[in-house]
Coordinates of C-alpha atoms in Angstrom, one line a residue:
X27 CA 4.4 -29.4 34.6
X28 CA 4.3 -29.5 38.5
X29 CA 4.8 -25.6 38.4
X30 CA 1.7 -25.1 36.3
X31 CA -0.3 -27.4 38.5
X32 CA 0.9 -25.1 41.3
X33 CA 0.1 -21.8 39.9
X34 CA -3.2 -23.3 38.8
X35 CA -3.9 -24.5 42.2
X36 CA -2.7 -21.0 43.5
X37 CA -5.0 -18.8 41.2
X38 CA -1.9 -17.5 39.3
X39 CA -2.1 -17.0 35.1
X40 CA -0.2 -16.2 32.4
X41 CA -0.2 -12.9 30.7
X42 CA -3.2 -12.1 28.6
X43 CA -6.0 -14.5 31.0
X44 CA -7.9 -13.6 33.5
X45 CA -7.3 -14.4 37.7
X46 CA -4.5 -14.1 39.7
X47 CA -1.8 -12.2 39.0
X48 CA 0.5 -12.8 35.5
X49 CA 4.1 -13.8 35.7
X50 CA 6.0 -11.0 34.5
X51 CA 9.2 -12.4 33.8
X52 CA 12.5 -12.2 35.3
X53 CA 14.5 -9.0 34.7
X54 CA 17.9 -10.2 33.1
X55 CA 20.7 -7.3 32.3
X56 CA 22.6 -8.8 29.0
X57 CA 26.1 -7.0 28.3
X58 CA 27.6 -5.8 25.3
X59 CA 30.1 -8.8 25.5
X60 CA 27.4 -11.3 25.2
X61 CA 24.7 -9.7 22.8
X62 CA 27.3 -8.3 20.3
X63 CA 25.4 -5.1 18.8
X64 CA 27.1 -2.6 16.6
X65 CA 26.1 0.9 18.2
X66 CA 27.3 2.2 15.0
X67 CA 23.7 0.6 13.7
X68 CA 22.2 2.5 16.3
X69 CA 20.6 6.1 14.8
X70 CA 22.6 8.9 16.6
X71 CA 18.9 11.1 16.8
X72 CA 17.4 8.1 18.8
X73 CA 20.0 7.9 20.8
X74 CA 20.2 11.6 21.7
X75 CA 16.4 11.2 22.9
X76 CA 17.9 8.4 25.2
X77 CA 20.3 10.5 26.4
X78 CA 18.2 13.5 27.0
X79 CA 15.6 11.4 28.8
X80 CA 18.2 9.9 30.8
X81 CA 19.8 13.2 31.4
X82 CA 16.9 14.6 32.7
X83 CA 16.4 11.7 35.5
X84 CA 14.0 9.5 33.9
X85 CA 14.5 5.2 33.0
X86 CA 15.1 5.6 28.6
X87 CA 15.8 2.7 26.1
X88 CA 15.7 1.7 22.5
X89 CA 12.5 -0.6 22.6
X90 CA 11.1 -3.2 20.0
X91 CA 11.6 -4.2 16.7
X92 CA 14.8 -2.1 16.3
X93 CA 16.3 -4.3 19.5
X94 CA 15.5 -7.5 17.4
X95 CA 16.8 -6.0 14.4
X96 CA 20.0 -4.9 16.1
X97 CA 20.8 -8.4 17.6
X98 CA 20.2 -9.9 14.3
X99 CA 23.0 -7.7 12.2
X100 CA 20.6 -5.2 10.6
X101 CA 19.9 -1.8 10.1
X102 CA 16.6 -0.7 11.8
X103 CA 14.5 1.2 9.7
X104 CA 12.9 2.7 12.2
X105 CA 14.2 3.3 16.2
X106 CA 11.3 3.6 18.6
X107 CA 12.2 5.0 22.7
X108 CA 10.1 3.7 25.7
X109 CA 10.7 5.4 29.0
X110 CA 9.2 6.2 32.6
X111 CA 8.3 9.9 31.7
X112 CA 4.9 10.1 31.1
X113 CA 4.0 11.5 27.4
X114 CA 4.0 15.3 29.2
X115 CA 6.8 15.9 30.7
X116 CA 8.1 14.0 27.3
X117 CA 6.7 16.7 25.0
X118 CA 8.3 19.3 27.5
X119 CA 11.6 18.1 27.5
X120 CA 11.9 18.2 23.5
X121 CA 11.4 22.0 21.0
X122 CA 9.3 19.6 18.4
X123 CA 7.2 17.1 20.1
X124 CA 3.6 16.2 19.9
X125 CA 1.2 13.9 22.0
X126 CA -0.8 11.7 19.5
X127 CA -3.1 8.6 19.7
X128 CA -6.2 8.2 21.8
X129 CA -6.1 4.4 22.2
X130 CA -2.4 4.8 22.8
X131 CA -0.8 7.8 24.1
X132 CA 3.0 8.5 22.8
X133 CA 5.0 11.2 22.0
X134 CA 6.4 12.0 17.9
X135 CA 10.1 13.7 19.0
X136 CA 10.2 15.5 15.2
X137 CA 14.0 16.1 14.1
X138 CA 14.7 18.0 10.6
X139 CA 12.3 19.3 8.4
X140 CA 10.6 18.6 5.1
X141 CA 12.2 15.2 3.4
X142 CA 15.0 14.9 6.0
X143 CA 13.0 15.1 8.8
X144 CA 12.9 11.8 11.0
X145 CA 10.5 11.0 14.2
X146 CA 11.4 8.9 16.8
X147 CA 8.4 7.8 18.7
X148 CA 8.6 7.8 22.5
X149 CA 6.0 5.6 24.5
X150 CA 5.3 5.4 28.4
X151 CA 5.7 2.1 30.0
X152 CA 2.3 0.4 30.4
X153 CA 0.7 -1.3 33.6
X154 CA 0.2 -5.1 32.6
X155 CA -3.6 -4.9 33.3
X156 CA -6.2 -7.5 33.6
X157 CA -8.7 -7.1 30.6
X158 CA -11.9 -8.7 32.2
X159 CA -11.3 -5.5 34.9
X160 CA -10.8 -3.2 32.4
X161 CA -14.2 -0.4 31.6
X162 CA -16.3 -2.4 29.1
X163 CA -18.4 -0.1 26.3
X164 CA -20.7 -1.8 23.7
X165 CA -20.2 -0.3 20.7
X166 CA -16.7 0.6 19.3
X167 CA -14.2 3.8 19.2
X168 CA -16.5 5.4 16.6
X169 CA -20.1 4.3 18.6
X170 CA -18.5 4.8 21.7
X171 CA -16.4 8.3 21.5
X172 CA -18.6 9.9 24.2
X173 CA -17.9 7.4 26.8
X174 CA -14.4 6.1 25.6
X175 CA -13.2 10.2 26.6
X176 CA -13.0 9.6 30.1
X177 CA -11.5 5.9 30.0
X178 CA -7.8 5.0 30.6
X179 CA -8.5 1.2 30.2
X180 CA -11.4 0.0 28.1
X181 CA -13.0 -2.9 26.3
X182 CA -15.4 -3.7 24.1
X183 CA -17.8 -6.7 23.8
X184 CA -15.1 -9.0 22.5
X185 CA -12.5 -8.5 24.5
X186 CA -10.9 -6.1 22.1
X187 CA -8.4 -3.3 23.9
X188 CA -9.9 0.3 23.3
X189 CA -7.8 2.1 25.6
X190 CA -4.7 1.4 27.3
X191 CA -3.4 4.6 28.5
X192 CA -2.5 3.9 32.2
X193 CA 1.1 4.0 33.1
X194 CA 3.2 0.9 35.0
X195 CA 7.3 -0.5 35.5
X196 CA 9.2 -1.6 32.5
X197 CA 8.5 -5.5 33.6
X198 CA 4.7 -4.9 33.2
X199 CA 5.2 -3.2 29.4
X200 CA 7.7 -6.2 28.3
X201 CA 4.9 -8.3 29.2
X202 CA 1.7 -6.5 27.4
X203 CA 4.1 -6.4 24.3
X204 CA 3.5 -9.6 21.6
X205 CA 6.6 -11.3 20.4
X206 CA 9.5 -12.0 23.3
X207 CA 11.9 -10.9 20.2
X208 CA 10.1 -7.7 20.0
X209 CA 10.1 -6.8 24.1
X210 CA 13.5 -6.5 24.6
X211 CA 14.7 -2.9 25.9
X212 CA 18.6 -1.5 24.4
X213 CA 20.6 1.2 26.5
X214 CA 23.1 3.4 24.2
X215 CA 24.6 4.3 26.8
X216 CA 25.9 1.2 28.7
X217 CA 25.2 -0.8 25.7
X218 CA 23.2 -3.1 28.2
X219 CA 20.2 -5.1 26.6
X220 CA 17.3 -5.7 29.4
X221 CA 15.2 -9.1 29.0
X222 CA 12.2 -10.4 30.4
X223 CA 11.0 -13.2 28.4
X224 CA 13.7 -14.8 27.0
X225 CA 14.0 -12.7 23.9
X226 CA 17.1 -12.9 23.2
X227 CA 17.4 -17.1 23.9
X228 CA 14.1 -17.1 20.5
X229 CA 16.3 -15.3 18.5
X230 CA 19.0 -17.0 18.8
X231 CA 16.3 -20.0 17.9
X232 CA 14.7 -18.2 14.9
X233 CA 11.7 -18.1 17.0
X234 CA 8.7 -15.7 17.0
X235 CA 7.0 -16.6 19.9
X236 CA 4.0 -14.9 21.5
X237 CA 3.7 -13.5 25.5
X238 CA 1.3 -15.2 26.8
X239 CA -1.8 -17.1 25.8
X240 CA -2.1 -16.7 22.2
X241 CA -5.5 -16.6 21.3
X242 CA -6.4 -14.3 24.3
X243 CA -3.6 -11.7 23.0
X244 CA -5.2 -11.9 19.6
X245 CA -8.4 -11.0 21.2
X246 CA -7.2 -8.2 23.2
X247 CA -5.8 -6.4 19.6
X248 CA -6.3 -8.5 15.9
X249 CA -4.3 -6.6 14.6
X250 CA -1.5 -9.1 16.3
X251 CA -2.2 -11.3 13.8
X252 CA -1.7 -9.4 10.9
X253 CA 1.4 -8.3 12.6
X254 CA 2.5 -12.0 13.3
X255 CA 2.5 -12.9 9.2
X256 CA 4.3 -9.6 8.5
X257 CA 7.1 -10.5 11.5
X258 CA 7.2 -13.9 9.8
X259 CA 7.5 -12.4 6.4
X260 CA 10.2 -10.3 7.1
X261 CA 12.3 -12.3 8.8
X262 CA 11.6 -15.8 6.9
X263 CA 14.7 -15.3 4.8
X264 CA 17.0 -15.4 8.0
X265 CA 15.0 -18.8 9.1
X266 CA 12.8 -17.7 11.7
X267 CA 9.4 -19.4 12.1
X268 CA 6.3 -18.8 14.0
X269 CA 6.1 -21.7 17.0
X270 CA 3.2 -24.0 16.6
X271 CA 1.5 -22.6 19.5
X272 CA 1.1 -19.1 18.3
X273 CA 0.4 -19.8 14.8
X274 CA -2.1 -22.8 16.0
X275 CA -5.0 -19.8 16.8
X276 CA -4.3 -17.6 13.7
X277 CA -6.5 -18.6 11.2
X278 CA -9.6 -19.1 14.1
X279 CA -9.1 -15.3 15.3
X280 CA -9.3 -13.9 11.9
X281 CA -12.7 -13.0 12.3
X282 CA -12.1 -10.8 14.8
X283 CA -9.9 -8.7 12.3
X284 CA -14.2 -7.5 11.5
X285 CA -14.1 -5.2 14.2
X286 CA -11.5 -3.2 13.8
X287 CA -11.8 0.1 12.4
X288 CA -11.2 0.0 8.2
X289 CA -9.0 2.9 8.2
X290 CA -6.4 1.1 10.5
X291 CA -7.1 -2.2 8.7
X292 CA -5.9 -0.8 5.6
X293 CA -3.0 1.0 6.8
X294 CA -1.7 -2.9 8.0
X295 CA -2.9 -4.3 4.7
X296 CA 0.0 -1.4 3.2
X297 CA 2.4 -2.4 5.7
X298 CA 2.3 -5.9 4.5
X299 CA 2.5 -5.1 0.4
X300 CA 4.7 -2.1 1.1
X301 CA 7.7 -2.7 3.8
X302 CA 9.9 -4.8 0.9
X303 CA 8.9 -8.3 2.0
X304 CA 5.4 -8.3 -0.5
X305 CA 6.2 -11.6 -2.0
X306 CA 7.0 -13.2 1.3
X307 CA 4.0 -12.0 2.8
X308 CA 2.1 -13.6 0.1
X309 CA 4.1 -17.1 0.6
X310 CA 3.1 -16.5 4.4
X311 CA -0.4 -15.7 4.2
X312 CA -1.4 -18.7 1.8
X313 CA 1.2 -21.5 4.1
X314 CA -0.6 -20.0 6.9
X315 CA -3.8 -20.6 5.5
X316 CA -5.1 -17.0 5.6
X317 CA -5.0 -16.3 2.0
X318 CA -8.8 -14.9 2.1
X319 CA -10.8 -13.1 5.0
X320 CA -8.2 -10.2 5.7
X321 CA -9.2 -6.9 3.8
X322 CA -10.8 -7.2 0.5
X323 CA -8.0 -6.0 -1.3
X324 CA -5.5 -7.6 0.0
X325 CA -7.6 -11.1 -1.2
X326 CA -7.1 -9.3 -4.7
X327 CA -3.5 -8.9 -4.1
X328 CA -3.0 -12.4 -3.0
X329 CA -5.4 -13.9 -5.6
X330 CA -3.5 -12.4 -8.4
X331 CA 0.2 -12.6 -6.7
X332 CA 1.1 -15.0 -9.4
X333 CA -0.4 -12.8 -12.7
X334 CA 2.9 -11.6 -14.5
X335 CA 1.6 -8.3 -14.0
X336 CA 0.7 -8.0 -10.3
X337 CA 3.5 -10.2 -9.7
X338 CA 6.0 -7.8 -11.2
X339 CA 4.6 -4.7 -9.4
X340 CA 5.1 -6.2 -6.3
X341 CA 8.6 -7.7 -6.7
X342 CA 9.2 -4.1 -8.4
X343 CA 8.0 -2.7 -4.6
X344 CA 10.3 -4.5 -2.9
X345 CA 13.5 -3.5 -4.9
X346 CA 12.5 0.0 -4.5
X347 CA 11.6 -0.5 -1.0
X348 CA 14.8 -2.2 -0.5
X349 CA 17.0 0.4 -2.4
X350 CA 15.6 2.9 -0.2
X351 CA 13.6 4.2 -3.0
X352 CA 10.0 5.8 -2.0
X353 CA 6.6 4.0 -3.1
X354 CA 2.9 4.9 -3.2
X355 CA 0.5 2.7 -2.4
X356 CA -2.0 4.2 -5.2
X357 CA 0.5 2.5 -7.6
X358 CA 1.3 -1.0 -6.1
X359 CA -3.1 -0.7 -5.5
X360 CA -3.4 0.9 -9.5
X361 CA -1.6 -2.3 -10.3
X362 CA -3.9 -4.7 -8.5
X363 CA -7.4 -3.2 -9.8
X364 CA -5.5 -2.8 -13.6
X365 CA -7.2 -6.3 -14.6
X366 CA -11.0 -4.5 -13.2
X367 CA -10.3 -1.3 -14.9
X368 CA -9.1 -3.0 -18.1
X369 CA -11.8 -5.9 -18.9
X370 CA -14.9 -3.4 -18.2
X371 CA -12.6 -0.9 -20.6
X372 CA -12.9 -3.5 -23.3
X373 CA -16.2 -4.1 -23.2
X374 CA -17.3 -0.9 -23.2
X375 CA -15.0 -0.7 -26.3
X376 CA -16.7 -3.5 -27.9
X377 CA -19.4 -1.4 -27.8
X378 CA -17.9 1.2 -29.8
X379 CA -17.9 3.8 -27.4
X380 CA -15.4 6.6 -27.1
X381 CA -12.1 5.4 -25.7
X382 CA -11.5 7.9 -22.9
X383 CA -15.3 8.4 -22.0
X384 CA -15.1 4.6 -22.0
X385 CA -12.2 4.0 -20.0
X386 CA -13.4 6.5 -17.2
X387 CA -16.9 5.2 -17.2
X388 CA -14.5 1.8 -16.5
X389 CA -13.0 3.2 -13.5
X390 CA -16.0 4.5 -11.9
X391 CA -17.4 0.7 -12.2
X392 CA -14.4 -0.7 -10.4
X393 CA -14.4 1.9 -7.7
X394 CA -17.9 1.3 -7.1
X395 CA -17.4 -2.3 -6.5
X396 CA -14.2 -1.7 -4.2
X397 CA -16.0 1.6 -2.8
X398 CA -15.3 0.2 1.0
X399 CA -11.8 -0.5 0.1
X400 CA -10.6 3.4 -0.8
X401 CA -13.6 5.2 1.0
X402 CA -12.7 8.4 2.9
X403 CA -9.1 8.5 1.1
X404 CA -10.0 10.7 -1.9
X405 CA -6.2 11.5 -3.1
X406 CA -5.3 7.9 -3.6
X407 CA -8.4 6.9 -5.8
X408 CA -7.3 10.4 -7.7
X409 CA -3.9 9.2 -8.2
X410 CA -4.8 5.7 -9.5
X411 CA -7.1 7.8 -11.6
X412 CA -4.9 9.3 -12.9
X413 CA -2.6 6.6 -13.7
X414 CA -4.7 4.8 -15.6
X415 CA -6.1 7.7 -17.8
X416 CA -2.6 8.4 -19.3
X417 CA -2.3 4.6 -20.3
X418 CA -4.2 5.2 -23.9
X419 CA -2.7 8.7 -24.0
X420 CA 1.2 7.2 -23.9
X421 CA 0.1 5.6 -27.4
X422 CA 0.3 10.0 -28.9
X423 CA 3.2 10.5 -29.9
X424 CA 2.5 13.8 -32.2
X425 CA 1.3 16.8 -31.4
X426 CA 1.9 18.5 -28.4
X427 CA 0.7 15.6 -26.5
X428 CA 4.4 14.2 -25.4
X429 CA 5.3 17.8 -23.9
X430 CA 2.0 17.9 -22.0
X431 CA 2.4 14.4 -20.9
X432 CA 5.9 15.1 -18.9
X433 CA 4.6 18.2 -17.3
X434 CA 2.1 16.4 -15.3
X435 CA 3.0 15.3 -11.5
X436 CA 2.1 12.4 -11.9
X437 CA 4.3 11.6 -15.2
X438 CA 6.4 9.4 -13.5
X439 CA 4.0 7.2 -11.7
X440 CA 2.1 6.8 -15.0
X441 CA 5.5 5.5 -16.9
X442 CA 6.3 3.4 -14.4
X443 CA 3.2 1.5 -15.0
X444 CA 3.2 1.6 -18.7
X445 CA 6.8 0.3 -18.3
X446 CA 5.9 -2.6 -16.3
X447 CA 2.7 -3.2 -18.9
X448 CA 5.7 -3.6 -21.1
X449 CA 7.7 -5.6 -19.2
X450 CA 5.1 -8.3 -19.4
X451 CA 4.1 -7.9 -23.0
X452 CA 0.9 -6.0 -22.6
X453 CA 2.0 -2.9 -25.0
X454 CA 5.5 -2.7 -27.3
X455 CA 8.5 -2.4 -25.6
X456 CA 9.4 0.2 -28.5
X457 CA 7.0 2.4 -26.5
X458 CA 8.2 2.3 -23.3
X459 CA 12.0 3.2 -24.9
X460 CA 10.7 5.8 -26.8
X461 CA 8.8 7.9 -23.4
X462 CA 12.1 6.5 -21.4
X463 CA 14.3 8.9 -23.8
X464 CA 12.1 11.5 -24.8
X465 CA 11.6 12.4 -21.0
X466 CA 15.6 13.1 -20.3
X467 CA 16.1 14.3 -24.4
X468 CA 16.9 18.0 -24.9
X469 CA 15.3 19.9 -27.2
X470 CA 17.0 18.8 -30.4
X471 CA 16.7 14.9 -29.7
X472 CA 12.9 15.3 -28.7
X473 CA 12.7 17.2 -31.9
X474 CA 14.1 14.0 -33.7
X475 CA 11.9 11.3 -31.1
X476 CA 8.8 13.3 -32.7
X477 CA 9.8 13.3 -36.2
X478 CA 10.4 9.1 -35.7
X479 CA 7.7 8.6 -34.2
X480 CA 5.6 10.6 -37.4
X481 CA 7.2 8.7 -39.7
X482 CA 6.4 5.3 -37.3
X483 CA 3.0 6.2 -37.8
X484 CA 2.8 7.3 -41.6
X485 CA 3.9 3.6 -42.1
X486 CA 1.4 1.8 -39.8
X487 CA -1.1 3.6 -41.8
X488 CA 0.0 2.5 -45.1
X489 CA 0.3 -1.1 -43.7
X490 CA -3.4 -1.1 -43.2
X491 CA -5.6 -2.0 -45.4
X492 CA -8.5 0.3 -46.6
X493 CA -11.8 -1.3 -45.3
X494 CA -15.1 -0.1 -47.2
X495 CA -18.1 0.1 -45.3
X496 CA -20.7 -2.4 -46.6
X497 CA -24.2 -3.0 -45.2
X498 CA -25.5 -6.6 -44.2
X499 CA -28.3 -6.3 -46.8
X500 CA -29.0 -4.6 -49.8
X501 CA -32.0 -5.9 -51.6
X502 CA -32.1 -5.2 -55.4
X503 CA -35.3 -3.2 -55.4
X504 CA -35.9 -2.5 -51.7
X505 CA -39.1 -0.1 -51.7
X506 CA -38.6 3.4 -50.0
X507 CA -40.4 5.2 -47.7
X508 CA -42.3 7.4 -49.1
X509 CA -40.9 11.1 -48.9
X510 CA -37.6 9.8 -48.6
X511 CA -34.2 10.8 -51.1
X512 CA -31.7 8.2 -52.3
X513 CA -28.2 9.2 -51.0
X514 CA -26.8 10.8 -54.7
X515 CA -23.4 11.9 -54.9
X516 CA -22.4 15.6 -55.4
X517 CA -21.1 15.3 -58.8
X518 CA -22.7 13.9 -61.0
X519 CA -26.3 12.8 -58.8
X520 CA -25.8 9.4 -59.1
X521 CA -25.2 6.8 -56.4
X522 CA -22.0 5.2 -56.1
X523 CA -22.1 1.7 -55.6
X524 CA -19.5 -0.7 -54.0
X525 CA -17.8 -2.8 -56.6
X526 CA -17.1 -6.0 -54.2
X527 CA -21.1 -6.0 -53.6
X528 CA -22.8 -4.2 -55.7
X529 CA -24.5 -2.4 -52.6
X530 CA -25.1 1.2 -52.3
X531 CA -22.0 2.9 -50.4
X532 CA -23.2 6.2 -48.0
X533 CA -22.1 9.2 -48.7
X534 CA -21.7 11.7 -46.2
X535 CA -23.6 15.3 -47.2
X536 CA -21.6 18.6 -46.4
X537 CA -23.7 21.0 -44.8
X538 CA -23.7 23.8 -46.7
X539 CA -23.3 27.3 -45.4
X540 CA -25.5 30.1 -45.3
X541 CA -25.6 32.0 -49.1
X542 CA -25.6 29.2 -51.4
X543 CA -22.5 27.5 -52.9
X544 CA -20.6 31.1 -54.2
X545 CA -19.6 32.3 -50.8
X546 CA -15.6 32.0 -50.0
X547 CA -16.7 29.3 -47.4
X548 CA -17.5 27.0 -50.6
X549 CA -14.2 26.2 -51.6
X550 CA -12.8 24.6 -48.8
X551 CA -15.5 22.5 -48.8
X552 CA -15.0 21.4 -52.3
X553 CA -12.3 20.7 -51.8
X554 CA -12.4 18.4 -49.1
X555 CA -15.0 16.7 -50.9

């Protein structure tokens, strides 16, 4: 308490406010001995990076969530580098490396190719620098392009970090990074983890705990606090917590989530449904109060977390995501919007309208109304298109229907939903076996699926009963029109009447075809008749 008075006194702040200069921790060296991490955990390509960096006389460590994830027992999913070099002489050091980003500068070191390629991402230290200094624009990174090109360090109007592109020492980046348990720095080498904020002491607690002020660090990027529930979601099950302080400010700054850009906005709403921790994301968001306000669709998500359906697609994410399996967000999103997509269906049905014409005319309606939620990213609404058009079309089972269906790309995705519509009772469960073996049959045995499911629907046909037509009203001498022809049958010109009513039953009239009734295109209509 003293101390504080004294730095307050003095002019000195904590990270993230403005005056004085921030305290930027103390720089503690913690051995192998002591922090117990398995270097076989670590990924041998982010440690050759390390190594190459190191090799070529520049500071290089394993950085971030990997560090966290290390000292916890786990396998990172991915390993990220930060070093000294600047994101140049980076890119020069490795064959495949590119410089991305605009707000932040780093460097993708690309090894493999097609599926098996992995990138490690390689960031430059960052100055710790004092916001209310920093080059402040009005507008934001789309208003603002023109005068954002020559900025290293930017602002807008709220306080919100546009660029951050000037480089400092390793104890001013621990200190612009958000959780202590996420700016801890890993050597592969010496196997030496480097501490500035007590890291390593909140892991040990189950603590997430954020550098700084809070609420100013939420101001400086939003997207912190979608990153705080996502920490908290994925690392609930081992008992960690966010502290009362950083929590206390979440729900207050979630208006600021507003100004950030909508295609970054939705690639965090992804992360949250999509890294296999989606149910405990939900959990998070509604304990933390934040349930609505986010991104429009993930209010969807959250609202109908708890619908067998959505529920099932998401706890279906996370075993695939947690099997290593891959998954598209157009699915997980097709599964969200299915409860849209299928009540406008039905009541354009109601209407007696065509069922495809119907059922696209359905989907256009829901995209309209989530238009902001998929604009610019035309593949994903054309997979979820697409996913939902096959649903009535898994019902054909004659034909050459089935063969077409399994040539399509997007087969898969399409079964996968009609499988989980099955799983919760939506459509039979017969169904969904019969399109789960006649994709891996041979020949012969789809041969045999066809002829089962012909004789399947022979018998639902005899099961139904014959429904005759019969109009509302049918007054006993109703006058006609005058010009008009009472409907007669072919035969015998006399009209047929329905026995239950004693109504007149319509007849539909052949047209007949050019030549009169002798031509050879006579008797097949005869026939028919």
């Amino acid at each position: 308490m003293i101390k504080k008075f004294i730095d307050k006194l003095l002019g000195k702040s904590t990270p993230g406010t403005s005056g004085g200069k921030p305290h930027f921790g103390k720089r503690e060296e913690v051995p192998a001995s002591v922090h117990g991490i398995n270097p076989e955990l670590v990924d041998r390509r982010a440690a050759e990076v390390v190594q190459t960096l190191k090799d070529a006389g520049f500071e290089a460590y394993i950085v971030g969530g990997a560090v966290r994830d290390l000292l916890l027992g786990l396998r990172p999913k991915d390993f990220d580098v930060a070093t000294n070099a600047t994101p140049e002489q980076v890119k020069g050091l490795f064959r495949r490396a590119f410089i991305i980003g605009k707000r932040f500068r780093i460097v993708h070191v690309v090894h493999g190719r097609g599926r098996e390629h992995e990138v490690i991402e390689v960031s430059t230290f960052r100055a710790y620098l004092d916001n209310a200094a920093a080059g402040q624009v009005a507008g934001n990174e789309k208003t603002s392009k023109a005068q954002l090109s020559g900025m290293q360090h930017a602002v807008d109007a709220s306080g919100r970090v546009l660029r951050d592109n000037v480089w400092g020492p390793q104890d001013e980046d621990a200190t612009r990074r958000d959780f202590t348990v996420n700016a801890m720095y890993y050597d592969p080498v010496s196997q030496i983890v480097v501490d500035y904020h007590k890291g390593l002491q909140d892991a040990k607690k189950k603590t997430l705990r954020m550098i700084g002020d809070p609420a100013t660090r939420y101001r400086e990027d939003p997207v912190r606090i979608i990153r705080a529930v996502r920490f908290a979601a994925k690392l609930s099950p081992l008992g960690f917590s966010i502290d009362a302080k950083s929590a206390a400010p979440l729900v207050q700054s979630q208006a600021l989530l507003a100004e950030v850009p909508q295609s970054r906005m939705f690639d965090e709403m992804l992360k949250l449904l999509q890294t296999g921790h989606a149910i405990a994301t939900i959990e998070q968001l509604r304990k933390l109060g934040m349930s609505k306000g986010i991104y429009p669709l993930l209010d969807v998500a959250v609202e109908r977390a708890d619908t067998p359906f959505v529920k099932a697609a998401l706890v279906d994410t996370d075993r695939r995501v947690n099997e290593g399996k891959p998954v598209a967000p157009s699915f997980l999103l097709a599964c969200v919007l299915w409860e849209d997509v299928r009540n406008v269906w039905q009541e354009r049905l109601n209407q007696r309208q065509h069922p495809l014409p119907a059922l696209q005319e359905a989907i256009d309606e829901v995209f309209d109304k989530r238009i902001g939620d998929v604009s610019g990213r035309g593949k994903l609404a054309a997979d979820m298109r697409e996913i939902w058009v096959m649903q009535p079309r898994f019902e054909k089972r004659v034909g050459n229907t089935p063969f077409g269906m399994v040539m399509q790309p997007r087969f898969r995705a399409g079964f996968d939903f009609m499988r989980l519509r099955a799983d919760v009772g939506e459509v039979e469960e017969a169904l969904a076996e019969w399109w789960q073996d006649f994709q891996a049959a041979d020949d012969e045995r789809r041969d045999d699926l066809m002829d089962q499911a012909k004789e399947e629907q022979k018998a639902r046909q005899k099961a139904q009963p014959v429904v005759k037509r019969v109009p509302r009203s049918a007054p006993a001498a109703a006058p006609r029109a005058p010009g008009t022809v009472q409907d007669t049958d072919h035969a015998g010109g006399e009209t047929e009447w329905a026995a239950e009513s004693g109504a007149p039953k319509k007849r539909r009239r052949r047209r007949r075809k050019p030549g009169g009734g002798g031509g050879e295109g006579a008797a097949p209509a005869a026939a028919g008749e």
